Structures are given as C-alpha cells and as structure tokens.
Amino acid sequence: VLASVTWTWKYAFIMFPIQIAINFIMLLLKKTDTLNVDLWNVWGKAFIAYLTIQVTGRFWCGIVIAILQMVMELILGDAMRGRVQETTGVEGITIPHRHMLLCSLIYPVDKVLRKIPLFNKELTIDNLKAKLGFLFDKHVFGFVIGFLFGLLAKQDLAGCFTTGIQCGCALLLLPKVAGLFMEALNPLAEAASAFMSSKAGGRQIYIGLDNPMLLGNSEIWTTVILCIPVSIMLAVVLPFNKILPFAALDNLTLAVCCFMVCRGNLLRMIILYILGTPIYLYAATMVGPIISQLGWENGIFEAGQMYASAGMDCPAFTVIFMNLFQFLDGNFIWVLLAIVFMAGYIFTVKGFRKEGKQYFDSLQEKSNE
C-alpha cells in the first residue's frame, strides 16, 4: 500500500531516469559492479524523496537524499554479492534493495554477539535437525510452534491442532515456493550477468534483484513465526508507539536482513529481530501522518483515516535522512544520527566485503584441488 500511495505523488516518475543514470555513471566510473534491474522498487526512492520534501519544504533536498540512497544501495549490493551467492547458490547476482541498509545497524551488533561463545555456535534448521532428529523437520517444528501458540491463545484442542497444522504447512511450503521463484530466475540472472559482462570487456557485472531470491531459507520464516507474539507485545508496551502491526506481523524485510547478517544463525537472528522491531514501530509512528496526508489528497484513504506500515523498508535510514536537512533550520540532532548511521554503514560494507572475499577465495581453492 505504501507503494500505491507513493505512486500518486506527481513527481514520482522522475526517479526512473535518475536511478538509471546514477547506476550507469557508477558503472562507467567503476564505482559499482552492480546493474540494478529491480525497477519496481524505484518507488522506494520516490518515497524517501517525498518524505524529505514534506519535512524540509525543499524539493532539491528530496532529490539529493533519493540519490544518496541509490548510491548506498549499489555499494552495499557490491559488498553483499559473496553472501548472496553463498546463500542462493546463484552466480552473478546481488540484492541492492533499500531494506538491506538496515544491516548498517544490526551488523555491528551481530559482530559483538559473535564474540560470545553461546551465540557463535552453528545453529541453523538443518544443523538442529542433524543433532536432534525429526523434531526439527520443517513441518514438525512448525506444527510444534503453532500448537504452542494455540495453547498461549487459550484455544481448544481442535484450535491448537489447526494452528499447528497451518504453521507446519507455512514452514514447509513458503520456502519451497520462494525456492521455485529463485529457480525460475536463475537462468535469466545468469544470462543477464553474462551478457552485461561481455559488453563490459569481461568485467564481472552483477545483476541486482529483489529480495524474494533469499526467501527460500527456512530460518527466515522460522524467525518471523517465532517473533510474531514478541512483535505484538512490543507494540503494546513500548512508550510513544502508536502502531499496532497487522499486515507487517510477518516482517520479512527485517528477517531477511537478520539472515544475511547472521548467515542463518537462528539464535542471533531472533535476538536481532527483537532488537530491530522497535525501530520499525517508531519509524512507522513518525512517518504515518505524512503518508496518510498524501493518501487523503489523492483519494487512496478516507479523509482522517490514518495509515502506516510497521514493515517499512529500512526505517532507520528513512527517518534519519528525511530529516537530515533540518540542520538548515538549526536542528543538528539528525546530522549526528546520520553520522552514526554512516559509520555503521561503512563498517558493514567493509565486513561484507571481507567475508565475501573469504568465500570466493574458498571457492577458488576448491576449484584448484
């Protein structure tokens, strides 16, 4: 719905030529090796531009922030390509999606958690299944979770079994459906990457795709399902929060970021998901009135009806940078927050690049054996 509302902004369309131009300029200057073909998510650049213009009253500020987001997405996409290939098994692709910018905050936290022995053990669904047997088969594990949720909700026995079966089906089928999507895109992505590399004189060009390429991983869906009660509880108890998440209870954008940062370590994913949820709630609370106003003006919502998204892509970047130019009016708090965010971003890019290099080096060693 955020996308639908954003497209009603009369200047949203100009983000298409701007993104294409920025991408090709960076390719020509060799500042990126990613060609972002995910043009649907151009709406995200229009979204941040519109919010910035509404906050600052300056059109040029919105364009500058949108361009900054485009550049940061491409650089992070370059850094993540090793992790994406390791996760999907598909060569020549990456995910330069704006929601990945949240990694700038959770990657440094994960680096700290990795130093704690309890949190640094391999803990994926496949690993748990190997150690504990059939209980961690996806459908069995999902059934157990759903049945327990039914008990917590004080359902009768039939209701508990129904919830368990639904949850088991979700954990079994959703990764399979996403895997089919990934399998279908695989030959297209490889062909596009090979074509672009041939036009670039043999230089490896990575094709930037949307995040469904990553949703075939059971840890993402497990984290989402386990954390739904926690998300509801946080929405109720957090002071100043005005959002009760509904459609975004399955906050996949947060779960995907946690998965990429933690490399599928389920325990650390759950911790980071819980720590990240308040960011989404507070960002949605702040952005809600602005996006609702746009919806009223263009007939998307009834006048006075408030709308917000607790699953908004990269909420921290959105809130901080839409307010950044308030320093022109003497408010410098957002500049300080932007410096913190950019420090986390640089740390994350360097970390992903280092880990990606280690992955590609390991592949090279195996091919030489």
Tab-separated table of C-alpha atoms in Angstrom:
chain	number	residue	atom	x	y	z
A	1	VAL	CA	0.000	0.000	0.000
A	2	LEU	CA	2.903	2.377	0.667
A	3	ALA	CA	3.966	1.878	-2.940
A	4	SER	CA	0.456	2.600	-4.231
A	5	VAL	CA	0.274	5.813	-2.232
A	6	THR	CA	3.779	6.875	-3.281
A	7	TRP	CA	2.958	6.483	-6.981
A	8	THR	CA	0.197	9.068	-6.566
A	9	TRP	CA	2.880	11.725	-5.973
A	10	LYS	CA	3.102	13.638	-9.242
A	11	TYR	CA	6.929	13.675	-9.347
A	12	ALA	CA	7.462	10.001	-8.512
A	13	PHE	CA	8.146	9.046	-12.151
A	14	ILE	CA	11.355	11.107	-12.342
A	15	MET	CA	13.076	8.539	-10.131
A	16	PHE	CA	13.226	6.117	-13.082
A	17	PRO	CA	15.633	8.184	-15.225
A	18	ILE	CA	17.561	9.333	-12.146
A	19	GLN	CA	18.196	5.765	-10.917
A	20	ILE	CA	19.166	4.528	-14.387
A	21	ALA	CA	21.534	7.480	-14.861
A	22	ILE	CA	23.156	7.082	-11.432
A	23	ASN	CA	23.627	3.337	-11.983
A	24	PHE	CA	25.274	3.758	-15.395
A	25	ILE	CA	27.501	6.616	-14.212
A	26	MET	CA	28.742	4.475	-11.323
A	27	LEU	CA	29.295	1.536	-13.688
A	28	LEU	CA	31.273	3.674	-16.112
A	29	LEU	CA	33.380	5.145	-13.291
A	30	LYS	CA	33.827	1.626	-11.862
A	31	LYS	CA	32.335	2.685	-8.544
A	32	THR	CA	29.994	-0.300	-8.681
A	33	ASP	CA	29.804	-3.660	-10.431
A	34	THR	CA	26.050	-3.960	-9.914
A	35	LEU	CA	23.381	-3.324	-12.538
A	36	ASN	CA	20.141	-2.867	-10.611
A	37	VAL	CA	17.283	-4.206	-12.752
A	38	ASP	CA	14.797	-4.139	-9.857
A	39	LEU	CA	12.914	-1.166	-11.291
A	40	TRP	CA	9.704	-1.874	-9.369
A	41	ASN	CA	11.413	-0.754	-6.182
A	42	VAL	CA	12.179	2.642	-7.678
A	43	TRP	CA	9.119	3.620	-5.652
A	44	GLY	CA	11.320	3.449	-2.550
A	45	LYS	CA	13.414	6.339	-3.852
A	46	ALA	CA	10.279	8.331	-4.622
A	47	PHE	CA	9.055	7.531	-1.108
A	48	ILE	CA	12.134	8.932	0.657
A	49	ALA	CA	12.179	11.934	-1.695
A	50	TYR	CA	8.543	12.773	-0.945
A	51	LEU	CA	9.021	12.439	2.814
A	52	THR	CA	12.117	14.653	2.734
A	53	ILE	CA	10.336	17.331	0.715
A	54	GLN	CA	7.400	17.328	3.123
A	55	VAL	CA	9.701	17.666	6.143
A	56	THR	CA	12.048	20.306	4.721
A	57	GLY	CA	9.816	22.130	2.244
A	58	ARG	CA	12.693	21.962	-0.269
A	59	PHE	CA	12.356	19.919	-3.473
A	60	TRP	CA	16.095	19.642	-4.075
A	61	CYS	CA	16.619	18.086	-0.629
A	62	GLY	CA	14.349	15.196	-1.567
A	63	ILE	CA	16.244	14.558	-4.818
A	64	VAL	CA	19.613	14.619	-3.015
A	65	ILE	CA	18.501	12.082	-0.392
A	66	ALA	CA	16.993	9.809	-3.066
A	67	ILE	CA	20.290	9.849	-4.995
A	68	LEU	CA	22.219	9.144	-1.794
A	69	GLN	CA	20.015	6.103	-1.191
A	70	MET	CA	20.621	4.850	-4.744
A	71	VAL	CA	24.403	5.125	-4.337
A	72	MET	CA	24.392	3.415	-0.931
A	73	GLU	CA	22.231	0.557	-2.239
A	74	LEU	CA	24.637	-0.136	-5.108
A	75	ILE	CA	27.755	-0.031	-2.922
A	76	LEU	CA	26.173	-2.339	-0.345
A	77	GLY	CA	24.967	-4.603	-3.171
A	78	ASP	CA	28.582	-4.940	-4.342
A	79	ALA	CA	29.718	-5.805	-0.844
A	80	MET	CA	26.989	-8.419	-0.323
A	81	ARG	CA	27.447	-10.361	-3.565
A	82	GLY	CA	29.542	-13.089	-1.917
A	83	ARG	CA	26.957	-13.544	0.826
A	84	VAL	CA	24.119	-13.632	-1.740
A	85	GLN	CA	25.852	-16.271	-3.857
A	86	GLU	CA	26.666	-18.326	-0.762
A	87	THR	CA	23.021	-18.144	0.322
A	88	THR	CA	21.261	-18.718	-3.004
A	89	GLY	CA	23.812	-20.742	-4.942
A	90	VAL	CA	23.209	-18.433	-7.920
A	91	GLU	CA	26.218	-16.753	-9.509
A	92	GLY	CA	26.294	-13.212	-10.820
A	93	ILE	CA	23.504	-11.681	-8.736
A	94	THR	CA	23.172	-9.473	-5.684
A	95	ILE	CA	20.387	-7.721	-3.743
A	96	PRO	CA	20.802	-3.900	-3.833
A	97	HIS	CA	17.478	-3.385	-2.066
A	98	ARG	CA	16.977	-0.427	0.249
A	99	HIS	CA	15.777	-2.550	3.159
A	100	MET	CA	19.291	-4.042	3.290
A	101	LEU	CA	20.517	-0.669	4.546
A	102	LEU	CA	19.236	-1.719	7.979
A	103	CYS	CA	22.248	-4.036	8.092
A	104	SER	CA	24.211	-0.868	8.913
A	105	LEU	CA	22.778	-1.033	12.430
A	106	ILE	CA	22.414	-4.748	13.077
A	107	TYR	CA	25.699	-5.975	11.558
A	108	PRO	CA	27.844	-4.210	14.221
A	109	VAL	CA	25.619	-5.707	16.937
A	110	ASP	CA	25.985	-9.148	15.385
A	111	LYS	CA	29.779	-8.778	15.372
A	112	VAL	CA	29.598	-8.320	19.137
A	113	LEU	CA	27.274	-11.314	19.563
A	114	ARG	CA	29.673	-13.480	17.555
A	115	LYS	CA	32.292	-12.997	20.271
A	116	ILE	CA	30.025	-14.647	22.857
A	117	PRO	CA	30.511	-18.450	22.709
A	118	LEU	CA	26.825	-19.231	23.277
A	119	PHE	CA	25.816	-17.180	20.231
A	120	ASN	CA	28.672	-18.187	17.940
A	121	LYS	CA	27.710	-21.832	17.505
A	122	GLU	CA	26.265	-23.049	14.215
A	123	LEU	CA	22.513	-23.056	14.760
A	124	THR	CA	20.503	-23.468	11.562
A	125	ILE	CA	17.417	-25.594	10.952
A	126	ASP	CA	19.486	-28.214	9.104
A	127	ASN	CA	22.071	-28.230	11.894
A	128	LEU	CA	19.398	-28.684	14.574
A	129	LYS	CA	17.781	-31.460	12.555
A	130	ALA	CA	21.106	-33.285	12.266
A	131	LYS	CA	21.583	-33.114	16.042
A	132	LEU	CA	18.035	-33.537	17.340
A	133	GLY	CA	16.360	-35.534	14.610
A	134	PHE	CA	12.840	-35.346	13.196
A	135	LEU	CA	11.645	-32.722	15.705
A	136	PHE	CA	13.381	-30.131	13.556
A	137	ASP	CA	11.903	-31.298	10.271
A	138	LYS	CA	10.300	-28.106	8.962
A	139	HIS	CA	6.723	-29.360	9.127
A	140	VAL	CA	7.140	-30.972	12.562
A	141	PHE	CA	8.890	-27.938	14.037
A	142	GLY	CA	6.226	-25.658	12.565
A	143	PHE	CA	3.455	-27.819	13.995
A	144	VAL	CA	5.007	-27.699	17.478
A	145	ILE	CA	5.341	-23.895	17.321
A	146	GLY	CA	1.752	-23.472	16.089
A	147	PHE	CA	0.355	-25.841	18.714
A	148	LEU	CA	2.144	-23.921	21.485
A	149	PHE	CA	0.817	-20.622	20.082
A	150	GLY	CA	-2.668	-22.124	20.211
A	151	LEU	CA	-2.194	-23.011	23.873
A	152	LEU	CA	-0.956	-19.484	24.634
A	153	ALA	CA	-4.024	-18.090	22.889
A	154	LYS	CA	-6.229	-20.390	25.062
A	155	GLN	CA	-7.658	-22.181	22.034
A	156	ASP	CA	-9.415	-25.515	22.489
A	157	LEU	CA	-7.626	-28.707	21.444
A	158	ALA	CA	-9.054	-28.624	17.920
A	159	GLY	CA	-7.956	-24.999	17.526
A	160	CYS	CA	-4.448	-25.841	18.733
A	161	PHE	CA	-4.166	-28.660	16.197
A	162	THR	CA	-5.479	-26.403	13.411
A	163	THR	CA	-2.975	-23.661	14.240
A	164	GLY	CA	-0.214	-26.251	14.433
A	165	ILE	CA	-1.054	-27.691	11.015
A	166	GLN	CA	-1.240	-24.213	9.460
A	167	CYS	CA	2.102	-23.233	10.965
A	168	GLY	CA	3.701	-26.514	9.860
A	169	CYS	CA	2.436	-26.001	6.313
A	170	ALA	CA	3.786	-22.457	6.327
A	171	LEU	CA	7.292	-23.506	7.357
A	172	LEU	CA	7.298	-26.331	4.822
A	173	LEU	CA	5.695	-24.649	1.814
A	174	LEU	CA	6.738	-20.985	1.944
A	175	PRO	CA	10.475	-21.692	1.485
A	176	LYS	CA	9.614	-24.140	-1.321
A	177	VAL	CA	7.502	-21.537	-3.139
A	178	ALA	CA	10.270	-18.952	-2.780
A	179	GLY	CA	12.763	-21.568	-3.954
A	180	LEU	CA	10.733	-22.080	-7.147
A	181	PHE	CA	10.842	-18.334	-7.740
A	182	MET	CA	14.605	-18.391	-7.283
A	183	GLU	CA	14.966	-21.412	-9.573
A	184	ALA	CA	12.924	-19.693	-12.283
A	185	LEU	CA	15.028	-16.528	-12.126
A	186	ASN	CA	18.349	-18.350	-12.029
A	187	PRO	CA	18.841	-18.806	-15.815
A	188	LEU	CA	17.625	-15.269	-16.508
A	189	ALA	CA	20.010	-13.783	-13.959
A	190	GLU	CA	22.952	-15.809	-15.242
A	191	ALA	CA	22.205	-14.870	-18.858
A	192	ALA	CA	21.835	-11.189	-17.976
A	193	SER	CA	25.087	-11.210	-15.994
A	194	ALA	CA	26.967	-12.960	-18.831
A	195	PHE	CA	25.572	-10.510	-21.407
A	196	MET	CA	26.499	-7.434	-19.381
A	197	SER	CA	29.959	-8.819	-18.603
A	198	SER	CA	30.579	-9.400	-22.310
A	199	LYS	CA	29.655	-5.782	-23.033
A	200	ALA	CA	31.971	-4.632	-20.219
A	201	GLY	CA	35.080	-6.230	-21.701
A	202	GLY	CA	34.964	-9.314	-19.495
A	203	ARG	CA	34.474	-7.352	-16.253
A	204	GLN	CA	32.090	-9.216	-13.937
A	205	ILE	CA	28.788	-7.345	-13.741
A	206	TYR	CA	26.316	-8.444	-11.085
A	207	ILE	CA	22.578	-8.240	-11.657
A	208	GLY	CA	20.667	-6.575	-8.836
A	209	LEU	CA	17.399	-8.332	-7.969
A	210	ASP	CA	14.659	-8.068	-5.346
A	211	ASN	CA	14.803	-9.969	-2.062
A	212	PRO	CA	12.480	-12.916	-2.962
A	213	MET	CA	15.696	-14.561	-4.171
A	214	LEU	CA	16.541	-15.064	-0.488
A	215	LEU	CA	13.203	-16.319	0.808
A	216	GLY	CA	13.878	-19.986	0.214
A	217	ASN	CA	15.659	-20.190	3.564
A	218	SER	CA	13.687	-21.775	6.395
A	219	GLU	CA	15.473	-19.726	9.076
A	220	ILE	CA	13.807	-16.560	7.770
A	221	TRP	CA	10.296	-17.979	8.106
A	222	THR	CA	11.074	-19.638	11.436
A	223	THR	CA	12.302	-16.341	12.882
A	224	VAL	CA	9.223	-14.498	11.636
A	225	ILE	CA	6.788	-17.032	13.094
A	226	LEU	CA	8.579	-17.284	16.446
A	227	CYS	CA	8.709	-13.492	16.844
A	228	ILE	CA	5.093	-12.642	15.985
A	229	PRO	CA	3.978	-12.711	19.673
A	230	VAL	CA	7.012	-10.615	20.627
A	231	SER	CA	6.195	-8.021	17.948
A	232	ILE	CA	2.632	-7.689	19.254
A	233	MET	CA	3.848	-7.381	22.840
A	234	LEU	CA	6.394	-4.693	21.914
A	235	ALA	CA	3.743	-2.740	20.014
A	236	VAL	CA	1.575	-2.734	23.145
A	237	VAL	CA	4.200	-1.903	25.776
A	238	LEU	CA	6.590	0.479	24.000
A	239	PRO	CA	6.024	4.096	25.074
A	240	PHE	CA	5.111	6.619	22.350
A	241	ASN	CA	4.391	3.865	19.807
A	242	LYS	CA	1.072	4.376	18.002
A	243	ILE	CA	1.260	1.417	15.612
A	244	LEU	CA	-0.348	-1.985	16.073
A	245	PRO	CA	1.189	-4.120	13.297
A	246	PHE	CA	-1.212	-6.229	11.293
A	247	ALA	CA	-0.148	-6.869	7.685
A	248	ALA	CA	3.502	-6.467	8.740
A	249	LEU	CA	3.402	-9.039	11.531
A	250	ASP	CA	5.490	-11.208	9.210
A	251	ASN	CA	8.200	-8.569	8.864
A	252	LEU	CA	10.220	-10.268	6.150
A	253	THR	CA	12.379	-7.217	5.422
A	254	LEU	CA	13.758	-7.348	8.969
A	255	ALA	CA	14.083	-11.133	8.924
A	256	VAL	CA	15.997	-11.104	5.620
A	257	CYS	CA	18.458	-8.531	6.981
A	258	CYS	CA	18.956	-10.642	10.108
A	259	PHE	CA	19.507	-13.732	7.973
A	260	MET	CA	22.133	-12.059	5.792
A	261	VAL	CA	23.964	-10.594	8.770
A	262	CYS	CA	23.885	-13.789	10.862
A	263	ARG	CA	24.420	-16.222	7.959
A	264	GLY	CA	21.381	-18.156	9.141
A	265	ASN	CA	22.312	-18.491	12.830
A	266	LEU	CA	18.801	-18.838	14.240
A	267	LEU	CA	19.505	-17.666	17.794
A	268	ARG	CA	21.257	-14.463	16.729
A	269	MET	CA	18.569	-13.832	14.111
A	270	ILE	CA	15.859	-13.928	16.779
A	271	ILE	CA	17.824	-11.573	19.055
A	272	LEU	CA	18.441	-9.059	16.252
A	273	TYR	CA	14.831	-9.326	15.067
A	274	ILE	CA	13.566	-8.449	18.550
A	275	LEU	CA	16.058	-5.578	18.872
A	276	GLY	CA	15.122	-4.275	15.419
A	277	THR	CA	11.335	-4.359	15.820
A	278	PRO	CA	11.077	-1.113	17.886
A	279	ILE	CA	12.899	0.748	15.086
A	280	TYR	CA	10.119	-0.236	12.671
A	281	LEU	CA	7.351	0.687	15.101
A	282	TYR	CA	8.742	4.123	15.937
A	283	ALA	CA	9.561	4.892	12.293
A	284	ALA	CA	6.029	3.952	11.244
A	285	THR	CA	4.649	6.186	14.005
A	286	MET	CA	6.673	9.140	12.707
A	287	VAL	CA	6.005	8.602	9.003
A	288	GLY	CA	2.314	7.677	9.317
A	289	PRO	CA	0.854	11.213	9.346
A	290	ILE	CA	2.860	12.280	6.262
A	291	ILE	CA	1.964	9.273	4.113
A	292	SER	CA	-1.658	9.418	5.310
A	293	GLN	CA	-1.880	13.049	4.162
A	294	LEU	CA	-0.717	12.047	0.669
A	295	GLY	CA	-3.337	9.287	0.643
A	296	TRP	CA	-6.080	11.744	1.612
A	297	GLU	CA	-5.071	14.230	-1.076
A	298	ASN	CA	-5.207	11.563	-3.802
A	299	GLY	CA	-8.284	9.648	-2.669
A	300	ILE	CA	-6.446	6.497	-1.526
A	301	PHE	CA	-7.722	6.824	2.050
A	302	GLU	CA	-10.792	8.429	3.509
A	303	ALA	CA	-10.004	11.830	4.993
A	304	GLY	CA	-8.917	11.403	8.603
A	305	GLN	CA	-8.093	7.694	8.231
A	306	MET	CA	-4.535	7.087	9.459
A	307	TYR	CA	-2.247	4.611	7.756
A	308	ALA	CA	1.300	3.444	8.462
A	309	SER	CA	3.471	0.427	7.725
A	310	ALA	CA	5.312	-1.370	10.515
A	311	GLY	CA	7.201	-3.273	7.814
A	312	MET	CA	8.542	-0.187	6.047
A	313	ASP	CA	11.841	-0.858	4.272
A	314	CYS	CA	14.893	0.436	6.146
A	315	PRO	CA	13.040	2.541	8.717
A	316	ALA	CA	16.184	3.947	10.379
A	317	PHE	CA	17.587	5.319	7.123
A	318	THR	CA	14.177	6.715	6.170
A	319	VAL	CA	13.572	8.626	9.405
A	320	ILE	CA	17.130	9.896	9.851
A	321	PHE	CA	17.759	11.055	6.305
A	322	MET	CA	14.330	12.504	5.591
A	323	ASN	CA	15.085	14.854	8.496
A	324	LEU	CA	18.773	15.396	7.705
A	325	PHE	CA	18.391	18.818	6.086
A	326	GLN	CA	16.699	20.228	9.158
A	327	PHE	CA	20.195	21.439	10.055
A	328	LEU	CA	19.471	24.257	7.590
A	329	ASP	CA	16.928	25.435	10.160
A	330	GLY	CA	19.270	24.924	13.114
A	331	ASN	CA	18.365	21.354	14.141
A	332	PHE	CA	21.571	19.299	14.155
A	333	ILE	CA	20.401	16.163	16.008
A	334	TRP	CA	19.675	14.405	12.717
A	335	VAL	CA	23.169	15.158	11.445
A	336	LEU	CA	24.622	13.388	14.484
A	337	LEU	CA	22.325	10.397	13.936
A	338	ALA	CA	23.285	10.335	10.257
A	339	ILE	CA	26.973	10.219	11.212
A	340	VAL	CA	26.281	7.227	13.482
A	341	PHE	CA	24.323	5.501	10.707
A	342	MET	CA	27.041	6.143	8.114
A	343	ALA	CA	29.709	4.815	10.481
A	344	GLY	CA	27.679	1.614	10.812
A	345	TYR	CA	27.199	1.517	7.041
A	346	ILE	CA	30.930	1.796	6.323
A	347	PHE	CA	31.709	-0.843	8.947
A	348	THR	CA	29.093	-3.151	7.416
A	349	VAL	CA	30.307	-2.677	3.836
A	350	LYS	CA	33.879	-3.456	4.869
A	351	GLY	CA	32.747	-6.501	6.846
A	352	PHE	CA	30.651	-7.903	3.997
A	353	ARG	CA	33.488	-7.316	1.527
A	354	LYS	CA	35.976	-9.138	3.747
A	355	GLU	CA	33.664	-12.095	4.341
A	356	GLY	CA	32.742	-12.182	0.644
A	357	LYS	CA	36.401	-12.312	-0.325
A	358	GLN	CA	36.931	-15.219	2.048
A	359	TYR	CA	34.012	-17.041	0.440
A	360	PHE	CA	35.259	-16.502	-3.125
A	361	ASP	CA	38.802	-17.479	-2.095
A	362	SER	CA	37.463	-20.730	-0.652
A	363	LEU	CA	35.662	-21.444	-3.938
A	364	GLN	CA	38.889	-20.815	-5.833
A	365	GLU	CA	40.806	-23.181	-3.567
A	366	LYS	CA	38.223	-25.925	-4.104
A	367	SER	CA	38.365	-25.479	-7.880
A	368	ASN	CA	42.164	-25.780	-7.796
A	369	GLU	CA	42.116	-29.036	-5.846
